[in-house]
Short mmCIF file of C-alpha atoms in Angstrom, two decimals:
data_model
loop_
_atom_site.label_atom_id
_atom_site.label_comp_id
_atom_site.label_asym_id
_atom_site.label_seq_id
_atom_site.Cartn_x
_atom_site.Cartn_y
_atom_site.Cartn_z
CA UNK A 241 73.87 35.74 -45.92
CA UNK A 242 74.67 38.05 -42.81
CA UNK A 243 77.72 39.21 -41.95
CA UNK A 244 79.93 36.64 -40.14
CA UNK A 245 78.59 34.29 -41.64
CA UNK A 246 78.83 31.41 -45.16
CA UNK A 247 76.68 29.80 -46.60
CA UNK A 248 75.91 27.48 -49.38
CA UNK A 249 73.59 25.62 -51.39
CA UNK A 250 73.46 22.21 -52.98
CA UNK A 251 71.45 20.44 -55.65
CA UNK A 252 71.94 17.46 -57.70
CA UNK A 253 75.20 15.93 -57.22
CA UNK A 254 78.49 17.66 -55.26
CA UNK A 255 81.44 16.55 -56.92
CA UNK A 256 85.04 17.00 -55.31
CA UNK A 257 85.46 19.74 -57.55
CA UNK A 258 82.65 21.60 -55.83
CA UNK A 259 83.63 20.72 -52.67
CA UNK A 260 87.38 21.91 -52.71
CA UNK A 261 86.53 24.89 -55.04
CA UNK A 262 83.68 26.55 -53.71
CA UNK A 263 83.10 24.63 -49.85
CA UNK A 264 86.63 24.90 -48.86
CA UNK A 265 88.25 28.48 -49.21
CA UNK A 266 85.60 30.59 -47.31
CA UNK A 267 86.00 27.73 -44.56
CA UNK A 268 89.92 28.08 -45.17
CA UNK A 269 90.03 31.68 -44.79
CA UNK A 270 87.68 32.05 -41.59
CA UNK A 271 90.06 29.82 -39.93
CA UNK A 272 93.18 31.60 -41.04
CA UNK A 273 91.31 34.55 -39.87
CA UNK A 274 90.52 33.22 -36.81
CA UNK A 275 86.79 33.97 -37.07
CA UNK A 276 84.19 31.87 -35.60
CA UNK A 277 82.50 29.70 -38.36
CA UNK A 278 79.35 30.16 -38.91
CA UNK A 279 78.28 27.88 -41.66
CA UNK A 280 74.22 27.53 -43.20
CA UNK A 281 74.30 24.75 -45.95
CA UNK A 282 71.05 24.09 -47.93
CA UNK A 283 70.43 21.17 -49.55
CA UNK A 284 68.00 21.47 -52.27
CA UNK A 285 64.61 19.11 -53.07
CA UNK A 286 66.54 17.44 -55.60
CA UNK A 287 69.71 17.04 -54.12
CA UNK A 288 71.29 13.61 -54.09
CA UNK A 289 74.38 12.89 -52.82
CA UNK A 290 78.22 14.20 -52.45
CA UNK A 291 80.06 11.69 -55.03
CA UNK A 292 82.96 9.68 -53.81
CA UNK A 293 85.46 12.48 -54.22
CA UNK A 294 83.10 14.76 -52.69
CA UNK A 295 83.29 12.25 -49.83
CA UNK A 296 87.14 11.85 -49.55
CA UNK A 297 87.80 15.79 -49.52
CA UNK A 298 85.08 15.94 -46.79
CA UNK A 299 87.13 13.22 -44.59
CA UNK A 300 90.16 14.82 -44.41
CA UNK A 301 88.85 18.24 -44.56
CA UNK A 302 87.23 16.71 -40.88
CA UNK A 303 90.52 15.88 -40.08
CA UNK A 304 92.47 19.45 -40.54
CA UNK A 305 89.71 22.06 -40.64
CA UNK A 306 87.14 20.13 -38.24
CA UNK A 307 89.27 18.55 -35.46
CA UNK A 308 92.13 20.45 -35.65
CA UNK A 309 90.48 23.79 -35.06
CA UNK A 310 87.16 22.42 -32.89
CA UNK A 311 86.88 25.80 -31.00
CA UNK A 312 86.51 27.62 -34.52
CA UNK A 313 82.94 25.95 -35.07
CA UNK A 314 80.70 28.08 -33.40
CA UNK A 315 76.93 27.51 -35.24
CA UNK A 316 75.91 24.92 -38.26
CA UNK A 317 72.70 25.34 -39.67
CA UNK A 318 71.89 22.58 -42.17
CA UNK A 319 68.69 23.51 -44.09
CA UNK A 320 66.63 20.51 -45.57
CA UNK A 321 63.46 18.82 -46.24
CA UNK A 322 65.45 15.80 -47.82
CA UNK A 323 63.84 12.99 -44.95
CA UNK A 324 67.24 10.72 -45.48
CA UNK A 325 69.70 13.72 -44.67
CA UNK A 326 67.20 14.81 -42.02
CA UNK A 327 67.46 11.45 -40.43
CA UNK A 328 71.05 10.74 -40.45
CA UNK A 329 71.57 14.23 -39.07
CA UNK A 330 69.60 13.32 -36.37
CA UNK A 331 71.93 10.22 -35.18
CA UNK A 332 75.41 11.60 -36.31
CA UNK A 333 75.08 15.37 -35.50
CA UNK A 334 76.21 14.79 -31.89
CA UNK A 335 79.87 14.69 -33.62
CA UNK A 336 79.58 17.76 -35.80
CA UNK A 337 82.00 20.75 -33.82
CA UNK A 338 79.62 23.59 -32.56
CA UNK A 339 75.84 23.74 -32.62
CA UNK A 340 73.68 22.39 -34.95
CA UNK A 341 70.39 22.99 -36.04
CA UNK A 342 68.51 21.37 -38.56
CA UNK A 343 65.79 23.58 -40.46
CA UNK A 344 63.39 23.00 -43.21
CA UNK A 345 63.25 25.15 -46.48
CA UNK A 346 60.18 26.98 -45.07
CA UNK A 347 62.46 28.33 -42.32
CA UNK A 348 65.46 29.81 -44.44
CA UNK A 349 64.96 33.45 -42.74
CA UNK A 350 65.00 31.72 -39.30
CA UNK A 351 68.17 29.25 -40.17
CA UNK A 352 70.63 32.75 -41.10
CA UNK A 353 69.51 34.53 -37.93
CA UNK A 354 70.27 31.81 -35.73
CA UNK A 355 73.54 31.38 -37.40
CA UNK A 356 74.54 34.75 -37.37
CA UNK A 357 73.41 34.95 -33.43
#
């Protein structure tokens, strides 16, 4: 990833575990750092789905680290070929904080520089 920025990548299943062990400190510590996030997450061919825990975390982190620190959200790119994900991205991504930019796998190189720009 470039500087500035994280990023991550899922396949299979994300379980809450995943989510509040490897999602939420980098998130956690740009904000305490008051850097701008600048977030790429890739979700695999074979990814599919966050389980419910997954799920929960993800609703109140939305709470405290998405809506209580809006201004903090600067670029998202999500990185897909997944057609379901790509969809519901496409209704729902009005509410994500920031920009964001949906990309395909093909267009990983182009997803990090836009999110580091």
């Amino acid at each position: 990833m470039p500087p500035g920025t994280i990023g991550f990548r899922a396949w299979g299943e994300v379980t809450r575990d995943d989510y509040i062990e490897t999602l939420l400190p980098p998130l956690r510590e740009a904000i305490e750092g008051e850097e701008p996030i600048r977030l790429l997450f890739q979700m695999g061919p074979d990814f599919e789905m966050f389980d419910a825990g997954a799920l929960l975390a993800d609703a109140k982190t939305g709470l405290t680290l998405g809506l209580g620190h809006l201004s903090a959200w600067k670029r998202t790119a999500l990185v897909t070929d997944v057609g379901w994900i790509r969809r519901a991205v496409e209704l729902l991504g009005w509410m994500t904080p920031g920009e964001l930019r949906l990309f395909s796998h093909e267009e990983l190189d182009e997803a990090k520089a836009w999110v580091a720009g």
